[in-house]
Amino acid sequence: MMLRLTTAVAASVVSLSQAAYAATDYPLTLTNCGVEISVASAPEQTVTVGQSATEILYSLGLADSVVGTSVWFNPVLPQFTEVNEQIERIANDDPSFEAVVNKRPDLVAVQYEWHVGPTGSVASRDQFHELGIATYIMPADCDTKDNSTGGDGTRTAAFSTESIYKGITELAEIYDVQDAGDALVTDLNAREEHAINLASSLDLPEDLSAVFWFSSTDLGVSPFVAGQLGAPGYMMKKLGIRNVIESDEEWPTVGWESIARADPDVIIIASMDRRRFPADDIEAKREFLRSDPVTREMTAIKNNRIVEMDAHAMSATMRSIYGLESLAEALANMSFHE
């Protein structure tokens, strides 16, 4: 799915002489993921640790302020391909602390707290702050979420796109591009509403069920599947789908025998460029589902109800709304009344 707000549109919004919002009053102080941060002026050099922060900044017309990116699951949104090629990719996965600092950023914008947090794999927030570098973590990864449990953390309440809109709005305020932030949120809200309306117009079974498979450390072992309260849980709830996985963990591991007993009507599988695990490869996922003696007997496999979705959309990001759209459109092309 493509974002309607292009870089050119975002830039034109930012340049409006008669802004609809008051200019940011610097120094700006915010409480972000439980930490008070302060920025003296609009950041001129930003490093992103996470694709979500990168694409939001691009969507706000702020690509010129991004001097380095890292942690990518999927190709950048198509409308940003050209601009993204001009910006250094410090690392496909976790960058080193030194690599980030060497770019001399004013701000490090982060998708996951486990990258930059109390026990961050890149660094703690204090390590950056001691060098005078501000950090901003996307609220979707800490609002209604406990990251102290390890791994991908545990949701304490259901993910809501309000946390995405909060992140967009706060970044827009940090960079003093409030009009661009409002335009982006308005566009995403409209797309979210359209996808929900599409699904409600379909003749779907009352107890339609699904499972989201992100990846597995190896094919055949218990897969990482979506729990009730993360971004996939939000998609299923909005579209009237029952999640067969009852855990509140973000990505619990559940055995294929248990999933087969639950027999979901639809299986949504993650597509990604990352190749950390064998099951990161979407074709490997498909082959396993169709050949394994347990999985091939599931209703979803027999009826070819497999949906591909960008892995990035399965995380709590702006792309979750695109995932909602793609799932609604996939359902519109399925038959459940054989």
mmCIF file of C-alpha atoms in Angstrom, residues 1-6 9-10 13 21 59-60 77 79-80 161 164-165 168-169 179-195 234 318-319 321-322 324-325:
data_model
loop_
_atom_site.group_PDB
_atom_site.id
_atom_site.type_symbol
_atom_site.label_atom_id
_atom_site.label_comp_id
_atom_site.label_asym_id
_atom_site.label_seq_id
_atom_site.Cartn_x
_atom_site.Cartn_y
_atom_site.Cartn_z
ATOM 1 C CA MET A 1 0.000 0.000 0.000
ATOM 2 C CA MET A 2 1.225 3.506 -0.808
ATOM 3 C CA LEU A 3 1.024 6.569 1.361
ATOM 4 C CA ARG A 4 -0.974 9.333 -0.309
ATOM 5 C CA LEU A 5 0.959 12.127 1.352
ATOM 6 C CA THR A 6 4.089 12.418 -0.818
ATOM 7 C CA VAL A 9 3.004 17.456 -0.580
ATOM 8 C CA ALA A 10 4.487 17.258 2.907
ATOM 9 C CA VAL A 13 2.467 21.873 3.734
ATOM 10 C CA TYR A 21 -0.709 25.823 14.207
ATOM 11 C CA SER A 59 6.283 11.370 5.478
ATOM 12 C CA LEU A 60 6.566 14.641 7.388
ATOM 13 C CA LEU A 77 7.701 2.898 1.010
ATOM 14 C CA GLN A 79 7.449 7.011 -2.872
ATOM 15 C CA PHE A 80 10.563 7.419 -0.724
ATOM 16 C CA THR A 161 -3.487 3.607 16.502
ATOM 17 C CA ILE A 164 0.852 6.057 16.255
ATOM 18 C CA TYR A 165 -0.910 9.381 15.886
ATOM 19 C CA ILE A 168 3.468 11.583 14.539
ATOM 20 C CA THR A 169 2.077 14.624 16.359
ATOM 21 C CA ASP A 179 0.644 21.150 9.712
ATOM 22 C CA ALA A 180 2.403 18.221 8.043
ATOM 23 C CA GLY A 181 1.720 16.099 11.118
ATOM 24 C CA ASP A 182 -1.966 16.968 11.066
ATOM 25 C CA ALA A 183 -2.231 16.196 7.336
ATOM 26 C CA LEU A 184 -0.587 12.796 7.821
ATOM 27 C CA VAL A 185 -2.808 11.850 10.762
ATOM 28 C CA THR A 186 -5.915 12.922 8.817
ATOM 29 C CA ASP A 187 -4.891 10.750 5.862
ATOM 30 C CA LEU A 188 -4.173 7.712 8.023
ATOM 31 C CA ASN A 189 -7.448 8.135 9.919
ATOM 32 C CA ALA A 190 -9.362 8.131 6.643
ATOM 33 C CA ARG A 191 -7.590 5.000 5.435
ATOM 34 C CA GLU A 192 -8.262 3.236 8.725
ATOM 35 C CA GLU A 193 -11.971 4.080 8.559
ATOM 36 C CA HIS A 194 -12.206 2.961 4.922
ATOM 37 C CA ALA A 195 -10.679 -0.452 5.674
ATOM 38 C CA TYR A 234 -5.863 -4.507 16.566
ATOM 39 C CA MET A 318 2.247 3.609 10.724
ATOM 40 C CA ARG A 319 2.229 0.629 8.373
ATOM 41 C CA ILE A 321 -2.904 0.881 9.027
ATOM 42 C CA TYR A 322 -1.686 -0.271 5.610
ATOM 43 C CA LEU A 324 -5.384 -3.266 8.024
ATOM 44 C CA GLU A 325 -6.151 -2.144 4.468
#
